[in-house]
Amino acid sequence: MYTGSGTVIPLPGTQKIRVDLDKCVGCLRCELSCSAAYTRTYNPLQHADGNDGPRLRVNRTHRTHIEFKSNCPDCDICVRACLFGALYHQAV
Amino acid sequence: MAKKSGCHTGRALEVDLSRGAWSVREIDDETRHLFLGGAGFNAPLALKMIPPGIDPLSPENVILIGAGALTGTEAMGTPKTEIVSKSPLTGTIGTALTGHVGAPLKWAGYDQLIITGRASSPCYLRIFDNEIEICDAGDLWGEDIYATTETLWQRYSPLETTVAAIGQAGENLVRFSLILINKCSTWGRGGQAAVWGSKNLKAIVVHGTQGLKIADQRAFKRLLKTTTDKVMSDRSRDLWSEVGTMVTWEIYARMGNLHVDNWDTAIDPKYAVERFGIEAYRAQTRKRSIACYSCPIACKAELEVKEGRFAGLNTNTSCNMVACMFYAAAAQAEGLPEVAKLNDLANRFGLDNISVGNLAVYVRELHAKGIIPSGDLNGAAQPGVDGAARLIEMVALRQGIGDVLANGWHAIEAHFGDAAKDLAVHIRGMDPPFEPRTNLGTENLGIFTCPRGGHATAALSMTVVPGRKPEQLAKYCGLVGIPPERVGEFVYEGAPGSYGAVNVGRLLKHVEDVNAAYTACGICSRPPINRLYTIEEVRDYLAAAAGLELSSEDVKRAGERIITALTLFNLREGIDRSTLRFPHKWIAKTLKHGDLEVPPVDEALFNTLLDDYYAERGWNVAEGRPTPEKLAELQLAAL
């Protein structure tokens, strides 16, 4: 779980996606696009069973953190879906 | 019941609070094709389910909640979800829109939620996929909306549920009380919260993990790419994303759209911009933007007061421009921190900012004219934050004269008599946001035709800003589906009205139809969202996402069908053109706007424009009533 601006997400084997939480507006476009890619449905809230559902989870009610699951493949679907600059890639 | 292949679930959840029972009914293909989604599904069902002539606060009233056709998908700016019941404020059909309930409702497996009856004691409704529960709300009754929402979020943590709740105003059946969703988004106008209060319904908690499928993923992605390109090339987007609806504050101030003393004087634009404009907003209260689902704009906001008496106050605003219209201008709050404070109070109690502001100036005038004695008001007629805060509290808790004011404009007029009647500005019991003396576009004619009473959203068009050129208006006619060979009937020199070279009455019909169709799809009415879509693109989205094979004419025709069905509800209640009353102040008084005296609107002009509107609809012009032939043409004869 990562809070604050500019936090590096240490994904297995790579460190690419960065979060700027101050820019997150809670639109859930990242979770929508991720769920469409990996579950073939728009199902952003499907988190109950561990690694099911979208590979990241935005704390929408209070916007205190964005969490990436261990099975996040570090693709850039969520980054491309974010129109506010809250998720972005940084080359390592 | 089989799920549909597209983004409609094809299911409506019906909960009977009296019996404590629930069931699921199917939404058939014909309904999906004729009414598209959410707001469209609600319209015919309101006619079927709400008995004629009922008291809106009786158990016979029905709550219908419909999620837009595209809501819950990645289609941009399509979260709109409509609530419908018979309005306790106006006695008309009552409708209101939010951007926060429909998506999780659809992810739970329902396009529509129907609530009937009345619980015997305070309750809240929990909808988690197929788990439906009517829960005891004894511990929540009497709590404000923020406290209720936080309690329910905590109760179901770590799930991030969607919570729609009422405050003390709804519990006390205030007829302009509102429902707040996730402490931010509103089901605002017409007193929907009072209907919940009358049913002992404190809140609805929704969480959905069933997901939605897309009929043709490849086509849908292509459409998304087109829409994304439009979003990213919109030069106004950055400012909208930063300050939301405050983008329009200076425009409205310069137009004279913001009244400070019960529709007699407009705010001084220089004062409005310096004290409440974008720069002040950035410096004093804006913290960060909040979006509805899948929105590329994020016009809502979290506020934090940085200095002064209310320093540290943290609250949310669904539309800060409207908060400023009615607290900075009408209630004459001293600055943006005071606006935030009043917005916070109204949010917590659950009151409509527009009606509170309009009531504040009205009460001030009644007091000045000696119609309400000072002792009755206990300071509530004073301009500024303290007076308005007192008024909010008196109304929400029905203290003293607040008990009369809480019953809305019809009851207020009846209580204070003829002397107060000419001073009240409302249409069919709903006070309006804008006014027609400064700009008679479709918005300010549409407040007279809107099925829910005096509100402008259903009639928003490019005429919201005055002075559009004929070529711009002609192009706009094409966007609302007027064929090229007919544009000359709409845009011409000498058109009736003060707007310019456009027949606002005729144009209004097409604006309403297209807006209603878009709303049924879930598309937001904010200009940067609305203009992302052409009718043809909406048609394509419906095909790709929902599997609906429609022509663009079919899409617009669905909007016409929705407006017609809503109007049929009112006609059944005896509310027709003959019962329409134009506010005295607008037809008899000038508006002081700086050095200008803006003249009143001639009543005959209103009637000319309405004649044109009803003629364009193909309805009976004198009564404002659809003809049997028109109903048959729209496949509404059975209603």
XYZ file of C-alpha atoms in Angstrom, chain B residues 71-362:
292
model
C -23.182 3.601 -16.985
C -20.649 1.255 -15.422
C -18.594 0.954 -18.600
C -15.489 2.863 -19.584
C -17.477 5.203 -21.861
C -16.451 8.654 -20.720
C -18.710 10.811 -18.607
C -21.626 8.358 -18.625
C -22.415 7.801 -14.923
C -25.794 9.490 -14.774
C -28.407 7.731 -12.746
C -31.865 9.109 -12.277
C -34.152 8.927 -9.278
C -37.875 9.381 -9.813
C -40.886 9.676 -7.546
C -43.846 12.012 -7.296
C -42.243 15.226 -6.037
C -43.312 16.486 -2.617
C -42.140 19.973 -3.627
C -44.133 20.378 -6.834
C -46.686 17.571 -7.035
C -45.318 16.908 -10.535
C -43.167 13.998 -11.545
C -39.945 14.435 -9.570
C -36.629 13.593 -11.178
C -33.007 14.122 -10.142
C -29.634 12.900 -11.404
C -26.446 11.748 -9.743
C -23.161 10.320 -11.014
C -22.508 7.880 -8.193
C -25.082 5.121 -7.666
C -25.785 3.575 -11.043
C -22.371 2.090 -11.771
C -22.138 -0.089 -8.630
C -25.829 -0.926 -9.007
C -25.124 -2.291 -12.475
C -21.979 -4.088 -11.300
C -24.275 -5.726 -8.720
C -26.519 -6.902 -11.543
C -29.355 -4.370 -11.782
C -30.214 -1.624 -14.282
C -32.974 -0.358 -12.078
C -34.002 -0.304 -8.417
C -37.667 0.011 -7.461
C -38.640 0.758 -3.867
C -42.260 0.584 -2.733
C -44.175 0.758 0.553
C -42.994 2.089 3.887
C -40.830 0.457 6.553
C -42.343 0.325 10.034
C -39.175 1.756 11.578
C -35.987 3.466 10.327
C -34.025 1.235 7.990
C -31.348 1.241 5.344
C -31.216 -0.945 2.287
C -28.098 -3.017 1.602
C -27.532 -4.294 -1.937
C -24.381 -6.395 -2.322
C -24.810 -8.367 -5.548
C -27.530 -10.933 -4.812
C -27.517 -10.228 -1.074
C -30.388 -7.866 -0.356
C -31.066 -6.824 3.194
C -33.298 -4.292 4.890
C -31.262 -3.321 7.950
C -32.169 -1.476 11.114
C -31.174 2.206 11.023
C -32.280 3.122 14.520
C -28.729 4.178 15.387
C -28.442 6.338 12.267
C -31.777 8.169 12.435
C -31.139 11.744 13.541
C -27.530 11.680 12.313
C -26.365 14.008 9.555
C -25.385 12.718 6.123
C -21.605 12.855 6.614
C -21.791 10.921 9.904
C -24.202 8.378 8.433
C -21.991 7.808 5.407
C -18.811 7.417 7.444
C -20.555 4.955 9.795
C -21.765 2.809 6.898
C -18.419 2.959 5.104
C -16.770 1.791 8.312
C -19.380 -0.917 8.929
C -18.632 -2.574 5.584
C -14.919 -1.801 5.384
C -12.684 -2.828 3.653
C -15.304 -2.844 0.889
C -15.642 0.648 -0.500
C -19.385 0.776 -0.696
C -21.449 3.481 -2.310
C -23.639 5.178 0.280
C -26.638 7.336 -0.596
C -28.094 8.906 2.528
C -30.531 11.478 3.819
C -29.981 13.878 6.689
C -32.254 15.426 9.264
C -34.001 17.501 6.570
C -35.149 14.376 4.754
C -36.214 12.718 7.983
C -38.223 15.837 8.828
C -39.889 15.735 5.408
C -38.527 19.071 4.234
C -39.856 19.374 0.710
C -36.575 20.558 -0.783
C -34.340 18.115 1.045
C -31.748 16.193 -0.936
C -29.993 12.842 -0.968
C -26.205 12.966 -0.902
C -24.130 10.136 -2.324
C -20.640 9.385 -0.980
C -20.695 12.738 0.848
C -20.499 14.614 -2.447
C -22.839 13.883 -5.329
C -26.476 14.946 -5.122
C -29.928 13.781 -5.993
C -30.774 17.382 -5.473
C -33.963 19.019 -6.559
C -37.597 18.412 -5.761
C -37.373 16.872 -2.280
C -36.505 13.264 -3.087
C -35.021 12.891 0.416
C -38.412 13.660 1.966
C -39.851 10.686 0.059
C -37.128 8.507 1.606
C -37.888 10.041 5.017
C -41.589 9.266 4.609
C -40.659 5.635 3.956
C -38.301 5.484 6.975
C -35.467 4.891 4.512
C -32.252 6.464 5.825
C -29.772 5.173 3.267
C -28.959 2.759 0.474
C -25.598 0.959 0.487
C -24.541 -0.604 -2.813
C -21.631 -2.818 -3.770
C -21.378 -4.842 -6.965
C -18.916 -7.422 -8.232
C -20.847 -9.164 -11.001
C -19.406 -6.900 -13.668
C -20.692 -5.798 -17.045
C -20.009 -7.254 -20.448
C -19.665 -5.338 -23.682
C -21.485 -6.623 -26.761
C -18.688 -5.807 -29.215
C -15.431 -5.052 -27.401
C -13.473 -4.205 -30.529
C -16.007 -1.668 -31.793
C -16.324 -0.225 -28.298
C -12.560 0.316 -28.017
C -12.544 2.086 -31.391
C -15.240 4.461 -30.158
C -13.348 5.053 -26.915
C -10.279 6.041 -28.905
C -12.300 8.649 -30.825
C -13.775 10.064 -27.630
C -10.395 10.109 -25.876
C -8.910 12.070 -28.769
C -11.701 14.627 -28.428
C -11.147 14.904 -24.676
C -7.435 15.410 -24.983
C -7.812 18.069 -27.676
C -10.414 20.093 -25.737
C -8.580 23.272 -24.762
C -11.002 23.990 -21.910
C -10.435 20.615 -20.228
C -7.514 21.574 -18.014
C -9.391 24.456 -16.442
C -12.598 22.416 -16.020
C -10.572 19.660 -14.368
C -9.007 22.114 -11.983
C -11.871 24.401 -10.966
C -14.946 22.553 -12.221
C -18.079 24.592 -12.796
C -16.352 27.719 -11.453
C -15.265 28.072 -15.089
C -18.668 29.655 -15.691
C -18.770 31.933 -12.626
C -17.425 35.064 -14.282
C -19.612 34.554 -17.363
C -22.750 34.305 -15.253
C -21.745 37.277 -13.099
C -21.248 39.445 -16.182
C -24.558 38.239 -17.662
C -26.453 39.374 -14.555
C -27.528 35.817 -13.811
C -26.781 35.997 -10.072
C -29.402 37.798 -8.009
C -28.607 39.264 -4.604
C -32.007 40.471 -3.424
C -34.855 38.264 -4.544
C -34.496 38.738 -8.295
C -34.383 42.588 -8.201
C -30.633 43.226 -8.476
C -27.794 41.248 -10.040
C -24.454 40.886 -8.302
C -21.739 43.444 -9.135
C -19.502 41.481 -11.542
C -16.292 43.125 -10.292
C -17.082 42.174 -6.709
C -18.150 38.674 -7.782
C -14.913 38.001 -9.649
C -12.555 39.528 -7.096
C -14.193 37.985 -4.043
C -15.382 34.633 -5.405
C -13.621 34.130 -8.760
C -11.251 31.419 -9.860
C -8.131 32.987 -8.329
C -9.805 33.337 -4.944
C -11.154 29.788 -5.220
C -7.665 28.394 -5.847
C -6.225 30.338 -2.935
C -8.948 29.960 -0.335
C -10.989 26.761 -0.510
C -10.182 24.407 -3.381
C -8.285 21.296 -2.314
C -8.654 18.749 -5.112
C -11.072 17.559 -7.761
C -13.470 14.639 -7.481
C -14.834 12.683 -10.440
C -17.899 10.601 -11.097
C -17.188 7.155 -12.593
C -15.159 7.257 -15.794
C -15.280 11.037 -16.046
C -12.477 12.844 -17.896
C -13.356 16.199 -16.287
C -13.842 15.761 -12.515
C -15.910 18.890 -11.833
C -16.723 18.114 -8.203
C -14.294 19.044 -5.464
C -13.004 18.533 -2.007
C -12.768 21.863 -0.205
C -10.526 22.915 2.628
C -10.809 26.335 4.193
C -7.294 27.632 4.578
C -7.699 30.716 6.789
C -10.089 32.661 8.991
C -13.028 31.782 11.164
C -13.686 28.466 9.404
C -10.041 27.456 8.892
C -9.629 23.699 8.737
C -13.176 23.027 7.554
C -13.087 20.092 5.157
C -16.089 19.422 2.972
C -17.164 18.484 -0.546
C -19.028 20.328 -3.245
C -21.001 18.809 -6.064
C -21.086 22.118 -7.926
C -19.192 25.018 -6.394
C -20.569 27.460 -8.937
C -24.123 26.752 -7.788
C -23.005 27.019 -4.152
C -21.586 30.445 -5.004
C -24.701 31.470 -6.961
C -26.912 30.864 -3.982
C -24.623 31.545 -1.037
C -22.219 34.197 -2.363
C -24.886 36.052 -4.339
C -28.322 35.308 -2.874
C -27.392 34.675 0.767
C -24.596 37.275 0.534
C -21.960 35.177 2.249
C -18.866 37.243 2.930
C -16.330 35.105 1.053
C -15.514 31.638 -0.245
C -14.832 30.193 3.235
C -18.360 31.247 4.215
C -19.749 29.673 1.034
C -17.953 26.457 1.960
C -19.401 26.603 5.459
C -22.980 26.971 4.178
C -22.442 24.254 1.566
C -21.164 21.995 4.350
C -24.203 22.675 6.527
C -26.628 22.028 3.659
C -24.750 18.833 2.747
C -24.906 17.530 6.310
C -28.585 18.326 6.903
C -29.384 17.355 3.313
C -30.817 20.506 1.764
C -30.841 21.779 -1.819
C -28.422 24.744 -2.118
C -30.525 26.379 -4.830
C -33.729 26.354 -2.812
C -31.968 27.485 0.372
C -30.442 30.482 -1.421
C -33.666 31.433 -3.155
C -35.494 31.086 0.147
C -32.929 33.267 1.940
C -33.516 36.262 -0.343
C -37.260 35.720 -0.283
